[in-house]
Amino acid sequence: MGTIEEDFPEKDAGGERQSEAQSAPVRARQALPPKGSCWYCEKPLDSVKRFCGKTCADAFDEEAEYTR
């Protein structure tokens, strides 16, 4: 007969895997500061946006993946 602690699975074993799977990877574009123009095509933007649209954001991610 063992102790009670031996009968229960470890608390952290499954919890860490779930939290890692749920957290999305940080993309390079999320670290970019807004600069007043699109980081991919240089189209003028307001002082909050980084990209003019999803197409440019996706293209930036794809290019960043290949130039690592």
mmCIF file with all atom_site columns, C-alpha atoms in Angstrom:
data_model
loop_
_atom_site.group_PDB
_atom_site.id
_atom_site.type_symbol
_atom_site.label_atom_id
_atom_site.label_alt_id
_atom_site.label_comp_id
_atom_site.label_asym_id
_atom_site.label_entity_id
_atom_site.label_seq_id
_atom_site.pdbx_PDB_ins_code
_atom_site.Cartn_x
_atom_site.Cartn_y
_atom_site.Cartn_z
_atom_site.occupancy
_atom_site.B_iso_or_equiv
_atom_site.pdbx_formal_charge
_atom_site.auth_seq_id
_atom_site.auth_comp_id
_atom_site.auth_asym_id
_atom_site.auth_atom_id
_atom_site.pdbx_PDB_model_num
ATOM 1  C CA . MET A 1 1  ? 0.000  0.000  0.000   1.00 0.00 ? 1  MET A CA 1
ATOM 2  C CA . GLY A 1 2  ? 1.435  3.367  -1.064  1.00 0.00 ? 2  GLY A CA 1
ATOM 3  C CA . THR A 1 3  ? 0.840  6.894  0.051   1.00 0.00 ? 3  THR A CA 1
ATOM 4  C CA . ILE A 1 4  ? -2.105 8.973  -1.151  1.00 0.00 ? 4  ILE A CA 1
ATOM 5  C CA . GLU A 1 5  ? 0.195  11.202 -3.202  1.00 0.00 ? 5  GLU A CA 1
ATOM 6  C CA . GLU A 1 6  ? 1.409  8.222  -5.242  1.00 0.00 ? 6  GLU A CA 1
ATOM 7  C CA . ASP A 1 7  ? -2.160 7.362  -6.269  1.00 0.00 ? 7  ASP A CA 1
ATOM 8  C CA . PHE A 1 8  ? -2.813 10.727 -7.957  1.00 0.00 ? 8  PHE A CA 1
ATOM 9  C CA . PRO A 1 9  ? -1.186 11.893 -11.203 1.00 0.00 ? 9  PRO A CA 1
ATOM 10 C CA . GLU A 1 10 ? 1.057  14.926 -11.091 1.00 0.00 ? 10 GLU A CA 1
ATOM 11 C CA . LYS A 1 11 ? -0.855 18.195 -11.245 1.00 0.00 ? 11 LYS A CA 1
ATOM 12 C CA . ASP A 1 12 ? 1.525  19.978 -13.629 1.00 0.00 ? 12 ASP A CA 1
ATOM 13 C CA . ALA A 1 13 ? 1.968  17.196 -16.179 1.00 0.00 ? 13 ALA A CA 1
ATOM 14 C CA . GLY A 1 14 ? -1.202 17.855 -18.192 1.00 0.00 ? 14 GLY A CA 1
ATOM 15 C CA . GLY A 1 15 ? -1.741 21.500 -17.297 1.00 0.00 ? 15 GLY A CA 1
ATOM 16 C CA . GLU A 1 16 ? 1.440  22.718 -18.939 1.00 0.00 ? 16 GLU A CA 1
ATOM 17 C CA . ARG A 1 17 ? 0.728  20.975 -22.228 1.00 0.00 ? 17 ARG A CA 1
ATOM 18 C CA . GLN A 1 18 ? -2.733 22.501 -22.505 1.00 0.00 ? 18 GLN A CA 1
ATOM 19 C CA . SER A 1 19 ? -1.550 26.039 -21.791 1.00 0.00 ? 19 SER A CA 1
ATOM 20 C CA . GLU A 1 20 ? 1.272  25.731 -24.353 1.00 0.00 ? 20 GLU A CA 1
ATOM 21 C CA . ALA A 1 21 ? -1.127 24.490 -27.019 1.00 0.00 ? 21 ALA A CA 1
ATOM 22 C CA . GLN A 1 22 ? -3.629 27.271 -26.325 1.00 0.00 ? 22 GLN A CA 1
ATOM 23 C CA . SER A 1 23 ? -1.089 30.090 -26.481 1.00 0.00 ? 23 SER A CA 1
ATOM 24 C CA . ALA A 1 24 ? -0.589 31.307 -30.026 1.00 0.00 ? 24 ALA A CA 1
ATOM 25 C CA . PRO A 1 25 ? 2.947  31.804 -31.294 1.00 0.00 ? 25 PRO A CA 1
ATOM 26 C CA . VAL A 1 26 ? 4.124  35.392 -31.269 1.00 0.00 ? 26 VAL A CA 1
ATOM 27 C CA . ARG A 1 27 ? 4.526  36.625 -34.825 1.00 0.00 ? 27 ARG A CA 1
ATOM 28 C CA . ALA A 1 28 ? 7.304  38.964 -35.842 1.00 0.00 ? 28 ALA A CA 1
ATOM 29 C CA . ARG A 1 29 ? 4.766  41.530 -37.015 1.00 0.00 ? 29 ARG A CA 1
ATOM 30 C CA . GLN A 1 30 ? 3.266  41.845 -33.533 1.00 0.00 ? 30 GLN A CA 1
ATOM 31 C CA . ALA A 1 31 ? 6.543  43.233 -32.215 1.00 0.00 ? 31 ALA A CA 1
ATOM 32 C CA . LEU A 1 32 ? 6.732  45.955 -34.877 1.00 0.00 ? 32 LEU A CA 1
ATOM 33 C CA . PRO A 1 33 ? 5.913  49.491 -33.778 1.00 0.00 ? 33 PRO A CA 1
ATOM 34 C CA . PRO A 1 34 ? 3.408  51.467 -35.877 1.00 0.00 ? 34 PRO A CA 1
ATOM 35 C CA . LYS A 1 35 ? 5.320  53.818 -38.177 1.00 0.00 ? 35 LYS A CA 1
ATOM 36 C CA . GLY A 1 36 ? 2.666  55.640 -40.193 1.00 0.00 ? 36 GLY A CA 1
ATOM 37 C CA . SER A 1 37 ? 2.956  53.372 -43.235 1.00 0.00 ? 37 SER A CA 1
ATOM 38 C CA . CYS A 1 38 ? 2.505  49.695 -44.060 1.00 0.00 ? 38 CYS A CA 1
ATOM 39 C CA . TRP A 1 39 ? 5.561  47.646 -43.105 1.00 0.00 ? 39 TRP A CA 1
ATOM 40 C CA . TYR A 1 40 ? 5.186  45.616 -46.317 1.00 0.00 ? 40 TYR A CA 1
ATOM 41 C CA . CYS A 1 41 ? 4.075  47.947 -49.122 1.00 0.00 ? 41 CYS A CA 1
ATOM 42 C CA . GLU A 1 42 ? 4.782  51.382 -47.548 1.00 0.00 ? 42 GLU A CA 1
ATOM 43 C CA . LYS A 1 43 ? 1.207  52.617 -48.159 1.00 0.00 ? 43 LYS A CA 1
ATOM 44 C CA . PRO A 1 44 ? 0.488  55.577 -45.828 1.00 0.00 ? 44 PRO A CA 1
ATOM 45 C CA . LEU A 1 45 ? -1.500 54.626 -42.711 1.00 0.00 ? 45 LEU A CA 1
ATOM 46 C CA . ASP A 1 46 ? -2.652 56.189 -39.454 1.00 0.00 ? 46 ASP A CA 1
ATOM 47 C CA . SER A 1 47 ? -0.384 56.124 -36.418 1.00 0.00 ? 47 SER A CA 1
ATOM 48 C CA . VAL A 1 48 ? -1.954 52.935 -35.001 1.00 0.00 ? 48 VAL A CA 1
ATOM 49 C CA . LYS A 1 49 ? -1.929 50.378 -37.826 1.00 0.00 ? 49 LYS A CA 1
ATOM 50 C CA . ARG A 1 50 ? 1.125  48.399 -38.921 1.00 0.00 ? 50 ARG A CA 1
ATOM 51 C CA . PHE A 1 51 ? -0.271 46.948 -42.180 1.00 0.00 ? 51 PHE A CA 1
ATOM 52 C CA . CYS A 1 52 ? -2.824 48.178 -44.697 1.00 0.00 ? 52 CYS A CA 1
ATOM 53 C CA . GLY A 1 53 ? -4.608 44.819 -44.772 1.00 0.00 ? 53 GLY A CA 1
ATOM 54 C CA . LYS A 1 54 ? -4.477 41.091 -44.167 1.00 0.00 ? 54 LYS A CA 1
ATOM 55 C CA . THR A 1 55 ? -2.781 40.453 -47.520 1.00 0.00 ? 55 THR A CA 1
ATOM 56 C CA . CYS A 1 56 ? 0.232  42.587 -46.622 1.00 0.00 ? 56 CYS A CA 1
ATOM 57 C CA . ALA A 1 57 ? 0.371  41.219 -43.066 1.00 0.00 ? 57 ALA A CA 1
ATOM 58 C CA . ASP A 1 58 ? 0.341  37.620 -44.329 1.00 0.00 ? 58 ASP A CA 1
ATOM 59 C CA . ALA A 1 59 ? 2.943  38.412 -46.999 1.00 0.00 ? 59 ALA A CA 1
ATOM 60 C CA . PHE A 1 60 ? 5.164  40.007 -44.335 1.00 0.00 ? 60 PHE A CA 1
ATOM 61 C CA . ASP A 1 61 ? 4.864  36.870 -42.158 1.00 0.00 ? 61 ASP A CA 1
ATOM 62 C CA . GLU A 1 62 ? 5.683  34.611 -45.097 1.00 0.00 ? 62 GLU A CA 1
ATOM 63 C CA . GLU A 1 63 ? 8.709  36.664 -46.080 1.00 0.00 ? 63 GLU A CA 1
ATOM 64 C CA . ALA A 1 64 ? 9.922  36.811 -42.469 1.00 0.00 ? 64 ALA A CA 1
ATOM 65 C CA . GLU A 1 65 ? 9.681  33.020 -42.253 1.00 0.00 ? 65 GLU A CA 1
ATOM 66 C CA . TYR A 1 66 ? 11.960 32.568 -45.259 1.00 0.00 ? 66 TYR A CA 1
ATOM 67 C CA . THR A 1 67 ? 14.502 35.216 -44.249 1.00 0.00 ? 67 THR A CA 1
ATOM 68 C CA . ARG A 1 68 ? 15.191 33.890 -40.735 1.00 0.00 ? 68 ARG A CA 1
#
